[in-house]
Coordinates of C-alpha atoms and ligand atoms in Angstrom, one line a residue:
X1 CA 0.2 0.1 0.0
X2 CA 1.9 3.3 -1.3
X3 CA 0.8 6.6 0.2
X4 CA -1.6 8.7 -2.1
X5 CA 0.3 11.3 -4.5
X6 CA -1.7 14.2 -2.7
X7 CA -3.1 14.8 0.8
X8 CA -6.6 13.1 0.9
X9 CA -9.1 15.2 2.6
X10 CA -11.7 12.5 3.5
X11 CA -15.1 13.5 4.7
X12 CA -17.0 10.5 6.6
X13 CA -20.6 10.6 6.6
X14 CA -22.2 9.0 9.5
X15 CA -21.5 8.3 13.0
X16 CA -22.3 4.5 13.7
X17 CA -20.2 1.3 13.7
X18 CA -18.9 1.6 10.3
X19 CA -18.2 5.4 10.6
X20 CA -16.3 4.6 13.7
X21 CA -14.3 2.3 12.2
X22 CA -13.4 4.0 9.1
X23 CA -12.8 7.1 11.1
X24 CA -10.2 5.3 13.2
X25 CA -8.4 3.4 10.5
X26 CA -8.1 6.5 7.9
X27 CA -7.1 9.2 10.9
X28 CA -4.0 6.8 11.3
X29 CA -2.6 7.2 8.0
X30 CA -0.1 9.6 7.0
X31 CA -1.2 12.3 4.3
X32 CA -4.9 11.8 5.6
X33 CA -7.2 14.3 7.3
X34 CA -10.3 13.2 8.5
X35 CA -13.5 15.2 8.9
X36 CA -16.4 13.2 10.5
X37 CA -19.8 14.6 9.5
X38 CA -23.0 13.4 11.5
X39 CA -26.4 15.0 10.8
X40 CA -28.1 12.8 13.2
X41 CA -29.5 14.4 16.2
X42 CA -26.8 15.8 18.4
X43 CA -24.5 12.8 17.7
X44 CA -21.6 14.9 16.5
X45 CA -21.4 17.1 19.3
X46 CA -21.6 14.2 21.8
X47 CA -18.8 12.4 19.9
X48 CA -16.6 15.5 19.7
X49 CA -17.3 16.3 23.7
X50 CA -16.8 12.7 24.8
X51 CA -13.5 12.3 22.8
X52 CA -12.1 15.6 23.7
X53 CA -8.6 15.4 23.2
X54 CA -8.2 11.5 23.6
X55 CA -7.2 9.0 21.1
X56 CA -9.7 7.1 19.6
X57 CA -9.3 3.3 19.4
X58 CA -10.0 0.6 16.8
X59 CA -9.6 -3.1 18.2
X60 CA -9.1 -4.8 15.0
X61 CA -9.3 -8.8 15.1
X62 CA -6.9 -10.5 12.8
X63 CA -7.3 -13.5 10.7
X64 CA -5.5 -15.7 13.5
X65 CA -8.0 -14.2 16.0
X66 CA -5.4 -11.6 17.6
X67 CA -6.4 -8.3 18.2
X68 CA -4.5 -5.0 17.1
X69 CA -5.2 -1.8 18.7
X70 CA -4.9 1.2 16.4
X71 CA -5.0 4.7 17.9
X72 CA -6.0 8.0 16.2
X73 CA -7.7 11.0 16.0
X74 CA -10.0 12.7 13.4
X75 CA -9.3 16.5 12.5
X76 CA -12.8 17.5 12.9
X77 CA -16.2 16.2 14.2
X78 CA -19.4 18.4 13.5
X79 CA -22.8 18.6 12.1
X80 CA -21.9 21.6 9.9
X81 CA -21.8 21.0 6.0
X82 CA -20.2 24.4 5.8
X83 CA -17.1 23.3 7.9
X84 CA -17.1 20.0 7.1
X85 CA -17.3 19.6 3.2
X86 CA -15.1 22.3 1.6
X87 CA -11.7 21.0 0.5
X88 CA -12.5 17.3 0.8
X89 CA -11.6 15.3 -2.2
X90 CA -12.8 11.9 -0.9
X91 CA -16.4 11.5 0.8
X92 CA -17.4 8.3 2.0
X93 CA -20.8 7.4 3.5
X94 CA -20.9 5.0 6.2
X95 CA -24.2 5.3 7.2
X96 CA -27.5 3.0 6.7
X97 CA -29.1 3.9 3.2
X98 CA -32.4 5.7 4.8
X99 CA -29.9 8.6 6.0
X100 CA -28.4 8.8 2.6
X101 CA -31.0 11.5 1.2
X102 CA -30.2 14.0 3.9
X103 CA -26.3 13.8 3.2
X104 CA -26.5 14.3 -0.5
X105 CA -28.8 17.5 0.2
X106 CA -26.1 18.6 2.7
X107 CA -23.3 18.2 0.2
X108 CA -25.1 19.7 -2.8
X109 CA -24.2 23.2 -2.1
X110 CA -20.7 22.7 -1.0
X111 CA -19.3 19.6 -3.0
X112 CA -16.1 20.4 -5.1
X113 CA -15.7 19.4 -8.5
X114 CA -13.7 16.1 -8.9
X115 CA -14.6 14.8 -5.4
X116 CA -15.1 11.0 -5.3
X117 CA -18.6 10.1 -3.5
X118 CA -18.4 6.5 -2.0
X119 CA -21.1 4.3 -0.6
X120 CA -19.5 1.9 1.7
X121 CA -22.0 0.3 1.4
X122 CA -23.7 2.0 -1.2
X123 CA -26.9 -0.2 -0.9
X124 CA -29.1 -0.7 -4.2
X125 CA -30.1 2.7 -5.8
X126 CA -27.2 4.6 -4.5
X127 CA -26.2 6.1 -7.8
X128 CA -30.0 7.0 -8.9
X129 CA -30.2 8.9 -5.7
X130 CA -26.8 10.5 -6.1
X131 CA -27.4 11.7 -9.5
X132 CA -30.8 13.0 -8.6
X133 CA -29.6 15.0 -5.4
X134 CA -26.2 16.1 -6.0
X135 CA -27.2 18.6 -8.7
X136 CA -24.9 20.7 -10.8
X137 CA -22.0 20.8 -8.5
X138 CA -22.1 17.0 -8.4
X139 CA -21.9 16.6 -12.1
X140 CA -18.1 16.2 -12.2
X141 CA -17.9 13.8 -9.2
X142 CA -17.4 10.1 -9.5
X143 CA -19.7 7.6 -7.9
X144 CA -18.2 4.6 -6.3
X145 CA -20.5 1.8 -4.7
X146 CA -19.5 -0.8 -2.5
X147 CA -21.3 -3.9 -2.6
X148 CA -21.0 -4.1 1.6
X149 CA -19.3 -2.5 4.7
X150 CA -15.6 -4.0 4.5
X151 CA -15.8 -5.3 7.9
X152 CA -18.4 -6.6 10.8
X153 CA -17.8 -4.1 13.3
X154 CA -19.6 -2.9 16.5
X155 CA -19.1 0.1 18.5
X156 CA -17.8 -0.7 22.0
X157 CA -17.8 2.9 23.7
X158 CA -19.4 5.6 21.5
X159 CA -16.9 8.0 20.7
X160 CA -14.0 6.0 21.9
X161 CA -13.7 2.7 20.8
X162 CA -14.7 0.4 18.0
X163 CA -14.0 -3.2 17.6
X164 CA -13.7 -4.9 14.2
X165 CA -14.9 -8.6 14.5
X166 CA -13.8 -9.4 11.2
X167 CA -12.7 -8.2 7.9
X168 CA -14.1 -9.5 4.5
X169 CA -11.4 -11.3 2.3
X170 CA -12.2 -9.2 -0.8
X171 CA -14.9 -6.6 -1.5
X172 CA -15.8 -5.3 -4.7
X173 CA -16.5 -1.5 -5.8
X174 CA -18.1 0.0 -8.9
X175 CA -16.9 3.1 -10.1
X176 CA -18.8 5.8 -12.3
X177 CA -16.4 8.4 -13.4
X178 CA -18.6 10.7 -14.9
X179 CA -16.7 13.9 -15.8
X180 CA -14.5 13.6 -12.6
X181 CA -10.7 13.9 -12.9
X182 CA -9.3 13.3 -9.2
X183 CA -5.6 13.4 -8.2
X184 CA -5.5 10.4 -7.0
X185 CA -6.2 6.6 -8.1
X186 CA -9.4 6.0 -6.5
X187 CA -9.4 2.0 -5.5
X188 CA -5.9 2.0 -4.3
X189 CA -6.1 5.3 -2.2
X190 CA -9.2 3.7 -0.4
X191 CA -7.4 0.5 0.1
X192 CA -4.5 2.8 1.6
X193 CA -7.2 4.1 4.1
X194 CA -8.6 0.6 5.0
X195 CA -5.1 -1.1 5.3
X196 CA -4.7 -4.6 3.7
X197 CA -7.8 -6.1 4.4
X198 CA -10.2 -6.5 2.8
X199 CA -8.6 -6.7 -0.7
X200 CA -10.6 -4.3 -2.9
X201 CA -11.5 -5.3 -6.4
X202 CA -13.2 -3.1 -9.3
X203 CA -16.5 -4.6 -10.3
X204 CA -17.4 -4.3 -13.9
X205 CA -20.3 -1.9 -13.4
X206 CA -22.9 -0.6 -11.1
X207 CA -25.5 -2.7 -11.9
X208 CA -23.6 -5.8 -10.9
X209 CA -22.9 -4.3 -7.5
X210 CA -26.6 -3.3 -7.1
X211 CA -27.7 -6.7 -7.7
X212 CA -25.0 -8.2 -5.4
X213 CA -25.6 -6.2 -2.3
X214 CA -25.9 -7.5 1.0
X215 CA -29.6 -6.5 1.2
X216 CA -30.6 -9.8 -0.6
X217 CA -29.8 -11.8 2.6
X218 CA -32.0 -10.1 5.2
X219 CA -35.3 -10.0 4.1
X220 CA -35.5 -14.0 2.9
X221 CA -34.1 -14.7 6.1
X222 CA -36.4 -12.8 8.2
X223 CA -39.5 -14.4 6.0
X224 CA -38.2 -17.9 6.5
X225 CA -37.6 -17.4 10.3
X226 CA -40.7 -15.5 11.5
X227 CA -43.4 -16.5 8.8
X228 CA -45.1 -19.2 11.0
X229 CA -44.1 -17.5 14.4
X230 CA -46.7 -18.2 17.0
X231 CA -46.4 -14.9 18.5
X232 CA -45.2 -16.2 21.6
X233 CA -41.9 -14.6 23.1
X234 CA -38.6 -16.6 23.3
X235 CA -36.4 -17.0 26.2
X236 CA -33.1 -16.4 23.9
X237 CA -32.5 -14.2 20.8
X238 CA -32.2 -17.0 18.3
X239 CA -29.0 -16.6 15.9
X240 CA -29.5 -14.7 12.9
X241 CA -27.0 -16.6 10.2
X242 CA -25.9 -19.5 12.1
X243 CA -29.6 -20.3 13.2
X244 CA -30.7 -20.6 9.6
X245 CA -32.9 -23.3 8.4
X246 CA -33.2 -25.4 5.2
X247 CA -36.1 -23.4 4.1
X248 CA -34.3 -20.0 4.7
X249 CA -31.1 -21.2 2.7
X250 CA -33.4 -22.4 0.0
X251 CA -35.3 -19.0 -0.5
X252 CA -31.8 -17.4 -0.3
X253 CA -30.7 -19.7 -3.2
X254 CA -33.9 -19.1 -5.3
X255 CA -33.6 -15.1 -4.9
X256 CA -29.9 -15.3 -5.8
X257 CA -30.9 -17.4 -9.2
X258 CA -33.3 -14.7 -9.8
X259 CA -30.6 -12.0 -9.6
X260 CA -28.4 -14.1 -11.9
X261 CA -31.2 -14.3 -14.2
X262 CA -31.8 -10.6 -14.3
X263 CA -27.8 -10.1 -14.7
X264 CA -28.2 -12.6 -17.6
X265 CA -31.0 -11.0 -19.2
X266 CA -29.3 -7.4 -18.9
X267 CA -26.1 -8.9 -20.5
X268 CA -28.3 -10.4 -23.3
X269 CA -29.8 -6.9 -24.0
X270 CA -26.5 -4.9 -23.5
X271 CA -23.8 -7.3 -24.5
X272 CA -21.1 -4.6 -23.6
X273 CA -22.3 -4.6 -20.0
X274 CA -20.4 -7.2 -18.7
X275 CA -22.8 -8.8 -15.6
X276 CA -20.3 -11.9 -14.9
X277 CA -19.7 -10.4 -11.3
X278 CA -23.3 -11.5 -10.4
X279 CA -22.5 -14.9 -8.8
X280 CA -24.7 -17.1 -6.8
X281 CA -24.6 -16.4 -3.1
X282 CA -23.0 -19.7 -2.2
X283 CA -20.3 -18.8 -4.4
X284 CA -20.0 -15.5 -2.8
X285 CA -19.5 -16.6 0.6
X286 CA -16.7 -19.1 -0.5
X287 CA -15.1 -15.9 -2.1
X288 CA -15.5 -13.4 0.5
X289 CA -15.4 -15.3 3.7
X290 CA -13.0 -18.3 2.7
X291 CA -10.8 -17.7 5.9
X292 CA -14.0 -17.5 8.2
X293 CA -15.9 -20.3 7.1
X294 CA -14.9 -23.8 8.3
X295 CA -17.6 -25.7 6.0
X296 CA -18.4 -24.4 2.5
X297 CA -20.0 -27.5 1.2
X298 CA -23.3 -25.8 0.9
X299 CA -24.9 -22.0 1.1
X300 CA -26.6 -23.2 4.6
X301 CA -23.0 -24.6 5.9
X302 CA -21.4 -21.5 4.7
X303 CA -23.7 -19.3 6.7
X304 CA -23.7 -21.7 9.7
X305 CA -20.2 -22.1 9.9
X306 CA -19.0 -18.5 9.2
X307 CA -17.0 -17.2 12.5
X308 CA -17.4 -13.5 11.4
X309 CA -21.2 -14.2 12.1
X310 CA -20.3 -15.7 15.7
X311 CA -22.9 -14.0 18.4
X312 CA -24.9 -12.0 15.7
X313 CA -28.4 -12.7 16.7
X314 CA -31.9 -11.6 15.4
X315 CA -33.2 -8.1 16.0
X316 CA -35.5 -8.6 18.9
X317 CA -37.4 -6.4 21.5
X318 CA -37.3 -7.1 25.3
X319 CA -40.6 -7.9 26.7
X320 CA -41.8 -6.7 30.3
X321 CA -41.0 -10.3 31.7
X322 CA -37.5 -10.4 30.1
X323 CA -38.4 -12.5 27.1
X324 CA -38.0 -11.5 23.5
X325 CA -40.3 -10.9 20.4
X326 CA -38.8 -9.9 16.6
X327 CA -38.3 -6.5 16.1
X328 CA -39.7 -6.0 12.4
X329 CA -38.9 -2.4 12.7
X330 CA -35.2 -3.0 12.3
X331 CA -33.3 -2.2 9.4
X332 CA -33.2 -5.7 8.1
X333 CA -36.4 -4.9 6.8
X334 CA -36.9 -1.1 7.1
X335 CA -33.9 -0.5 5.2
X336 CA -33.2 -3.6 3.2
X337 CA -36.8 -3.5 1.8
X338 CA -36.7 -0.2 -0.1
X339 CA -33.0 0.3 -0.3
X340 CA -32.6 -3.6 -1.4
X341 CA -35.2 -6.0 -2.2
X342 CA -37.6 -3.2 -4.0
X343 CA -34.6 -2.0 -6.1
X344 CA -33.7 -5.5 -7.0
X345 CA -37.3 -6.0 -8.0
X346 CA -37.4 -2.9 -10.0
X347 CA -34.4 -4.1 -12.1
X348 CA -35.8 -7.4 -12.6
X349 CA -38.8 -6.0 -14.0
X350 CA -37.2 -3.5 -16.3
X351 CA -35.4 -6.8 -17.6
X352 CA -38.4 -8.9 -18.2
X353 CA -37.4 -11.6 -15.5
X354 CA -40.0 -13.4 -13.4
X355 CA -39.0 -13.3 -9.9
X356 CA -41.5 -15.7 -7.7
X357 CA -39.1 -16.2 -4.7
X358 CA -38.4 -12.3 -4.5
X359 CA -42.3 -11.7 -5.0
X360 CA -43.2 -14.2 -2.2
X361 CA -40.5 -12.6 0.3
X362 CA -42.0 -9.0 -0.5
X363 CA -45.5 -9.8 0.1
X364 CA -44.7 -11.4 3.6
X365 CA -42.2 -8.2 4.3
X366 CA -44.3 -5.4 3.0
X367 CA -47.6 -6.9 5.1
X368 CA -45.2 -7.1 8.5
X369 CA -44.1 -3.4 7.7
X370 CA -47.5 -2.2 6.8
X371 CA -46.3 -0.8 3.5
X372 CA -47.4 -1.3 0.1
X373 CA -44.8 -2.0 -2.9
X374 CA -46.0 -4.9 -5.0
X375 CA -49.5 -5.1 -6.1
X376 CA -50.7 -7.9 -8.6
X377 CA -46.9 -8.6 -9.3
X378 CA -46.1 -4.7 -10.4
X379 CA -44.4 -2.2 -8.5
X380 CA -47.0 0.0 -8.3
X381 CA -47.8 0.5 -4.5
X382 CA -48.2 3.4 -2.8
X383 CA -45.2 3.3 -0.9
X384 CA -42.8 3.2 -3.9
X385 CA -42.0 6.9 -3.1
X386 CA -39.8 5.6 -0.4
X387 CA -37.9 3.3 -2.4
X388 CA -34.6 3.5 -4.6
X389 CA -36.2 1.5 -7.5
X390 CA -35.1 2.9 -10.8
X391 CA -38.9 3.2 -11.7
X392 CA -39.0 6.2 -9.1
X393 CA -36.4 7.9 -11.0
X394 CA -37.9 7.5 -13.9
X395 CA -35.9 4.7 -15.6
X396 CA -38.0 3.1 -18.0
X397 CA -35.6 0.4 -19.8
X398 CA -32.4 -1.5 -19.2
X399 CA -31.0 1.0 -21.7
X400 CA -31.9 3.7 -19.6
X401 CA -29.9 2.0 -16.9
X402 CA -26.6 1.3 -18.7
X403 CA -26.6 4.9 -20.2
X404 CA -26.3 6.2 -16.6
X405 CA -22.4 7.5 -16.7
Ligands
LIG501 P1 -25.5 2.2 12.3 O1 -26.5 1.4 12.6 O2 -24.3 2.1 13.3 O3 -25.5 3.7 11.9 C1 -26.3 4.1 12.9 C2 -26.1 5.5 12.6 O4 -26.8 5.8 11.4 C3 -26.1 6.5 13.6 O5 -25.2 6.6 14.6 C4 -26.5 7.7 12.7 O6 -25.3 8.3 12.4 C5 -27.2 7.3 11.7 N1 -28.5 7.2 12.2 C6 -29.3 6.6 12.8 N2 -30.6 7.0 12.8 C7 -30.7 8.2 12.0 C8 -31.6 9.2 11.6 N3 -33.1 9.0 12.1 N4 -31.5 10.0 10.5 C9 -30.0 10.1 10.2 N5 -29.1 9.4 10.7 C10 -29.4 8.1 11.3 O7 -24.9 1.4 10.9 P2 -23.4 0.5 10.6 O8 -23.3 -0.5 11.3 O9 -22.3 2.0 10.8 O10 -23.8 0.2 8.9 C11 -23.5 1.1 8.1 C12 -24.3 0.4 6.9 O11 -23.1 -1.0 6.6 C13 -25.7 0.0 7.0 O12 -26.1 -0.2 6.0 C14 -25.5 -1.6 7.4 O13 -26.4 -2.2 7.1 C15 -24.1 -2.1 6.5 N6 -23.2 -3.2 7.2 C16 -23.0 -3.2 8.5 C17 -22.2 -4.3 9.3 C18 -21.8 -4.1 10.4 O14 -20.9 -4.8 11.1 N7 -22.0 -2.8 11.2 C19 -22.0 -5.2 8.4 C20 -22.2 -5.4 7.0 C21 -23.1 -4.3 6.6

């Protein structure tokens, strides 16, 4: 990893687990100045006050299980776009997708030409919303979309310490350059900020990244796990990934095949658009978590034996008598439907691909969420306006999507 040729003025957008991790890692590198902008309530103020003049610590779990401590300090922590944004040449969103809109709106008046805007993760539809909201100043900004967050990570002490439970082995990003001419190479620079893991690779195009996103995992697992729930509270929180059953794994596999069919249909219509990055989820796990998985024989065994998932449980709410019931308002549905599944479904619809497994999942999820996206097999429900499906941004064909440059 070589130092970038110019000083990187990094803006981290967000204040949660991912933002803590990125801030801590990037601030420790030479030739990098980190501004943190959180627009959420008083989060920036709390982070700034709690950290004071102390060092911030990342506890990084290495592949052999040992922990490396990385100590550093960001340059600025603020909620003020006028202070945070000017001069920044790299802007990374590490915040759940429902908050992206607010950050794009804050960036629009201040973002500088040739800045690089990164979604880490981008979550599906990031590019459509970016082009829609960044306006004139954003036209010379590149858009980079990561398929996921580089790590599984959790805040240990807000504003002070974060733990990286595990880094992915590889992570793919798509770049839409638009008219941007940055002074640094984009992926090598982001690799420099993160450190050696995960190994960053460039995806062929942004549509492939949209169809690969993490969001394809959570709704089918929620559906499979809770569809027959008898409404009784449970003594313990069930494991989310490692508690998977055959039904969930089968559903995940079917959805994965539908996404691959969509990719093939796009490639058939636009042969210059290489969609070979869109692979089956089982292969994705073998590629991305190969050192963390002890049994990679099936999709089910990959998820159950992935030690990066140790201890990760279903989102649950505690009842008055200390038991647990599922939290259907958690981001696995609230975020992953409008900024994930519905975007996949929208792209599949434009590609003319049938999606029975996605539809079955969507019908159950939207009912639990008290939302309406899919009606009689069409994405015309009243809540489509809260999604980032291409239809919402007036994309009418696969050719329209391919033309987004
Ligand atoms: P997080 O749950 O820690 O994010 C919380 C942050 O979101 C808050 O600190 C605040 O900055 C912002 N926020 C919350 N409510 C808000 C509101 N009402 N308005 C505006 N902003 C609000 O998220 P995390 O863990 O950093 O993840 C970021 C993204 O990465 C998410 O999309 C997540 O699904 C994904 N991801 C996270 C992983 C992890 O291990 N943390 C692993 C893989 C993906």
